[in-house]
């Protein structure tokens, strides 16, 4: 990672008043990165015989100012470099917490949702070398990068797929002992997030474990509103003409998804 890459990324968070101009510059810089292109229908990374429906929001309002969002393969490297900035992308920290929370378990089959370049999946593969790990992400370019990285790391117990976690009907019910996700549900409208929670519950074996790392969910309504205002810049994700901030769906998560309540309503215990 170069100092200029750090500068380019962090400048987005300081460009509210000139966001359109900044995003033009950001895109021109991103276009110099590899694109991780594949077949036009993404069948090179889809599960065999499976077609997916892309939720409209995924190609409408983009998180983290990424030009074209996660579907733009040119953004893969800048997202990968987030490992130097965010704890949930730091494999050492991921491993520390997963070991603390679940190191005493012996899951035979693990699902990693929203795997991105594969940080969590690789940690899980090393923690549980006898387990079969399925890692999915809605962004096909990120799955291509993860597969290339997997080859370089010579890790054989992961299968990476382009898939929509709202509909994983190609996976058998009650077939995973551990399902993990990291910072996924706050990046979508509440209805989509609830769909994923329902799929997680369907896929877990009886007595299985869901592990989720997410943004804070303060008890105080005021604290949650302050978080929303700071991260959406006061704009709704449905307002295409506004500078929607780095986390345009945060209001949906903090006041719509209501994760702990949703988990209980679905049937989860020991939340």
Coordinates of C-alpha atoms in Angstrom, one line a residue:
X1 CA 0.0 0.0 0.0
X2 CA 1.4 3.4 -1.0
X3 CA 1.0 6.6 0.9
X4 CA -0.9 8.0 -2.1
X5 CA -3.4 5.1 -1.9
X6 CA -4.0 5.9 1.8
X7 CA -4.5 9.6 0.9
X8 CA -6.9 8.9 -1.9
X9 CA -9.1 6.6 0.2
X10 CA -9.3 8.8 3.3
X11 CA -9.9 12.0 1.3
X12 CA -13.4 10.7 0.4
X13 CA -14.5 11.1 4.0
X14 CA -13.5 14.8 3.9
X15 CA -15.1 15.6 0.5
X16 CA -18.7 16.2 1.4
X17 CA -18.9 19.6 -0.3
X18 CA -17.1 18.5 -3.4
X19 CA -18.1 14.9 -3.5
X20 CA -19.0 14.7 -7.2
X21 CA -15.6 16.1 -8.3
X22 CA -13.8 13.8 -5.8
X23 CA -15.6 10.7 -7.1
X24 CA -14.6 11.5 -10.6
X25 CA -11.0 11.6 -9.5
X26 CA -11.5 8.5 -7.4
X27 CA -12.9 6.6 -10.3
X28 CA -10.1 7.6 -12.6
X29 CA -7.6 6.3 -10.1
X30 CA -9.5 3.1 -9.5
X31 CA -9.5 2.4 -13.2
X32 CA -5.7 1.9 -13.0
X33 CA -6.3 -1.2 -10.8
X34 CA -7.0 -4.8 -12.1
X35 CA -10.6 -5.4 -12.9
X36 CA -10.9 -9.1 -12.1
X37 CA -13.2 -9.7 -15.0
X38 CA -14.6 -13.1 -15.9
X39 CA -17.4 -14.5 -18.1
X40 CA -20.2 -12.0 -18.9
X41 CA -22.8 -14.1 -17.0
X42 CA -20.4 -14.7 -14.1
X43 CA -20.9 -18.4 -14.5
X44 CA -17.1 -18.9 -13.9
X45 CA -17.8 -18.1 -10.2
X46 CA -21.4 -19.2 -9.7
X47 CA -22.3 -22.5 -8.1
X48 CA -23.0 -25.0 -10.9
X49 CA -26.5 -24.7 -12.3
X50 CA -27.4 -21.7 -10.1
X51 CA -28.6 -18.3 -11.2
X52 CA -28.8 -15.4 -8.9
X53 CA -31.0 -12.2 -8.8
X54 CA -29.1 -9.1 -7.9
X55 CA -31.0 -6.9 -5.4
X56 CA -31.7 -3.5 -6.9
X57 CA -30.0 -1.6 -4.1
X58 CA -26.6 -3.3 -4.8
X59 CA -26.2 -1.4 -8.0
X60 CA -28.0 1.8 -6.9
X61 CA -26.4 3.4 -3.8
X62 CA -22.8 2.5 -3.1
X63 CA -21.1 2.2 0.2
X64 CA -17.7 3.7 1.1
X65 CA -17.8 5.9 -1.9
X66 CA -16.7 3.0 -4.1
X67 CA -17.3 4.1 -7.8
X68 CA -19.7 1.5 -9.2
X69 CA -19.8 -0.3 -5.9
X70 CA -18.6 -3.8 -5.3
X71 CA -19.7 -4.9 -8.8
X72 CA -16.8 -2.8 -10.2
X73 CA -13.8 -5.1 -10.1
X74 CA -11.5 -2.1 -10.1
X75 CA -12.5 -1.5 -6.5
X76 CA -11.2 -4.9 -5.2
X77 CA -7.7 -3.7 -4.4
X78 CA -8.8 -0.6 -2.4
X79 CA -11.2 -2.8 -0.4
X80 CA -8.4 -5.3 0.2
X81 CA -6.2 -2.5 1.5
X82 CA -8.9 -1.9 4.1
X83 CA -7.1 -4.5 6.2
X84 CA -4.7 -1.8 7.3
X85 CA -7.5 0.4 8.5
X86 CA -10.3 -1.8 9.9
X87 CA -10.2 -4.4 12.6
X88 CA -12.7 -6.7 10.9
X89 CA -10.3 -7.1 7.9
X90 CA -7.2 -7.8 10.0
X91 CA -6.7 -11.5 10.0
X92 CA -4.8 -11.5 13.3
X93 CA -7.7 -9.7 15.0
X94 CA -10.3 -11.9 13.3
X95 CA -8.4 -15.0 14.5
X96 CA -8.1 -13.6 18.0
X97 CA -11.8 -13.0 18.4
X98 CA -12.9 -16.2 16.6
X99 CA -10.6 -18.3 18.8
X100 CA -11.9 -16.5 21.9
X101 CA -15.5 -17.1 21.0
X102 CA -15.5 -20.4 19.1
X103 CA -12.1 -22.0 19.5
X104 CA -13.5 -24.8 21.6
X105 CA -15.9 -25.8 18.8
X106 CA -15.3 -28.4 16.1
X107 CA -17.6 -27.5 13.2
X108 CA -17.6 -29.8 10.2
X109 CA -19.1 -27.3 7.8
X110 CA -18.8 -23.5 7.9
X111 CA -20.5 -20.8 5.8
X112 CA -18.9 -17.4 5.5
X113 CA -21.3 -14.7 4.2
X114 CA -20.1 -11.5 2.5
X115 CA -16.6 -12.9 2.4
X116 CA -15.2 -10.2 0.1
X117 CA -11.6 -11.0 -0.6
X118 CA -11.8 -13.8 1.9
X119 CA -10.2 -12.5 5.1
X120 CA -12.6 -14.3 7.5
X121 CA -12.7 -17.5 5.3
X122 CA -9.0 -17.9 5.4
X123 CA -8.9 -17.4 9.1
X124 CA -11.6 -20.1 9.6
X125 CA -9.8 -22.4 7.2
X126 CA -6.6 -22.2 9.3
X127 CA -8.5 -22.5 12.6
X128 CA -10.5 -25.5 11.5
X129 CA -8.4 -27.3 8.8
X130 CA -10.7 -30.4 8.8
X131 CA -13.8 -28.3 8.1
X132 CA -15.4 -27.7 4.7
X133 CA -15.9 -24.0 4.2
X134 CA -18.3 -22.3 1.8
X135 CA -17.6 -18.6 1.3
X136 CA -20.1 -16.4 -0.6
X137 CA -20.3 -12.9 -1.8
X138 CA -22.6 -10.9 -4.0
X139 CA -19.7 -9.3 -5.9
X140 CA -18.3 -11.6 -8.5
X141 CA -15.0 -9.7 -9.0
X142 CA -14.2 -10.2 -5.2
X143 CA -14.8 -13.9 -5.5
X144 CA -12.3 -14.1 -8.4
X145 CA -9.7 -12.3 -6.3
X146 CA -10.4 -14.6 -3.4
X147 CA -9.9 -17.6 -5.6
X148 CA -6.6 -16.3 -6.9
X149 CA -5.4 -15.5 -3.3
X150 CA -6.5 -19.0 -2.3
X151 CA -4.2 -20.5 -4.9
X152 CA -1.3 -18.4 -3.7
X153 CA -1.9 -19.4 -0.1
X154 CA -2.4 -23.1 -1.0
X155 CA -5.6 -23.4 1.1
X156 CA -7.7 -26.3 0.0
X157 CA -10.7 -26.5 2.3
X158 CA -12.6 -23.4 1.0
X159 CA -15.0 -23.1 -1.9
X160 CA -15.6 -19.5 -3.0
X161 CA -18.9 -18.7 -4.8
X162 CA -20.7 -15.7 -6.2
X163 CA -24.1 -15.9 -4.5
X164 CA -26.9 -13.8 -3.0
X165 CA -27.2 -14.7 0.8
X166 CA -30.8 -13.7 0.7
X167 CA -31.5 -16.9 -1.4
X168 CA -29.1 -19.8 -0.8
X169 CA -31.7 -22.4 -1.7
X170 CA -28.9 -24.4 -3.5
X171 CA -27.6 -25.2 0.0
X172 CA -29.3 -27.8 2.1
X173 CA -31.2 -26.7 5.2
X174 CA -29.6 -27.5 8.6
X175 CA -26.2 -28.2 6.9
X176 CA -23.8 -25.8 8.6
X177 CA -22.5 -26.0 12.1
X178 CA -21.1 -22.4 12.1
X179 CA -22.2 -19.4 10.0
X180 CA -20.1 -16.3 10.1
X181 CA -20.4 -12.8 8.7
X182 CA -18.5 -9.6 9.2
X183 CA -19.9 -6.1 8.7
X184 CA -22.5 -7.2 6.1
X185 CA -26.0 -6.4 7.4
X186 CA -25.5 -2.7 7.8
X187 CA -24.8 -2.3 4.0
X188 CA -28.3 -3.0 2.8
X189 CA -31.9 -2.1 3.4
X190 CA -33.5 -3.7 6.4
X191 CA -35.8 -6.1 4.4
X192 CA -32.7 -7.5 2.7
X193 CA -30.9 -7.9 6.0
X194 CA -33.8 -9.8 7.5
X195 CA -33.9 -12.1 4.5
X196 CA -30.3 -13.0 5.2
X197 CA -31.0 -13.7 8.9
X198 CA -33.8 -16.0 7.9
X199 CA -31.5 -17.9 5.5
X200 CA -28.8 -18.2 8.3
X201 CA -31.4 -19.7 10.6
X202 CA -32.6 -22.2 7.9
X203 CA -29.0 -23.3 7.1
X204 CA -27.8 -23.8 10.7
X205 CA -27.8 -27.3 12.2
X206 CA -29.8 -27.6 15.4
X207 CA -27.6 -26.2 18.1
X208 CA -25.4 -24.6 15.5
X209 CA -23.7 -21.2 15.9
X210 CA -24.1 -17.9 14.1
X211 CA -21.2 -15.5 14.6
X212 CA -21.6 -11.9 13.4
X213 CA -19.3 -8.9 13.7
X214 CA -21.2 -5.7 13.1
X215 CA -21.2 -1.9 13.6
X216 CA -22.3 -0.7 17.1
X217 CA -26.0 -0.8 18.1
X218 CA -26.3 1.6 21.0
X219 CA -29.2 1.2 23.4
X220 CA -29.9 4.9 23.3
X221 CA -32.1 6.2 20.4
X222 CA -30.2 9.4 20.4
X223 CA -26.8 7.7 20.1
X224 CA -28.0 5.7 17.2
X225 CA -29.4 8.8 15.5
X226 CA -26.0 10.6 15.9
X227 CA -24.3 7.6 14.4
X228 CA -26.7 7.7 11.5
X229 CA -26.3 11.4 10.8
X230 CA -22.5 11.1 11.0
X231 CA -22.4 8.3 8.5
X232 CA -25.2 9.1 6.1
X233 CA -24.5 12.9 6.1
X234 CA -28.2 13.3 6.6
X235 CA -29.3 11.8 3.3
X236 CA -31.4 8.7 2.6
X237 CA -29.9 6.0 0.4
X238 CA -33.0 6.5 -1.8
X239 CA -32.0 10.1 -2.6
X240 CA -29.7 9.7 -5.7
X241 CA -28.8 13.4 -5.9
X242 CA -27.5 13.7 -2.3
X243 CA -24.0 12.9 -1.0
X244 CA -25.1 9.9 1.1
X245 CA -22.0 9.5 3.2
X246 CA -19.8 6.5 3.7
X247 CA -22.6 4.3 5.2
X248 CA -25.8 5.2 3.3
X249 CA -27.8 2.3 4.7
X250 CA -27.0 2.9 8.4
X251 CA -30.4 4.3 9.2
X252 CA -32.0 1.1 7.8
X253 CA -29.7 -1.0 10.1
X254 CA -30.0 1.1 13.3
X255 CA -33.8 1.6 13.1
X256 CA -35.1 -1.0 10.7
X257 CA -33.1 -4.2 10.9
X258 CA -33.0 -4.1 14.7
X259 CA -30.8 -7.1 14.7
X260 CA -31.1 -8.5 18.3
X261 CA -34.9 -8.3 18.0
X262 CA -34.9 -9.9 14.6
X263 CA -32.7 -12.7 15.7
X264 CA -35.0 -13.5 18.6
X265 CA -38.1 -13.3 16.4
X266 CA -36.6 -15.7 13.9
X267 CA -35.9 -18.2 16.7
X268 CA -32.2 -17.7 17.7
X269 CA -31.3 -18.4 21.3
X270 CA -28.4 -17.2 23.5
X271 CA -28.1 -14.0 21.5

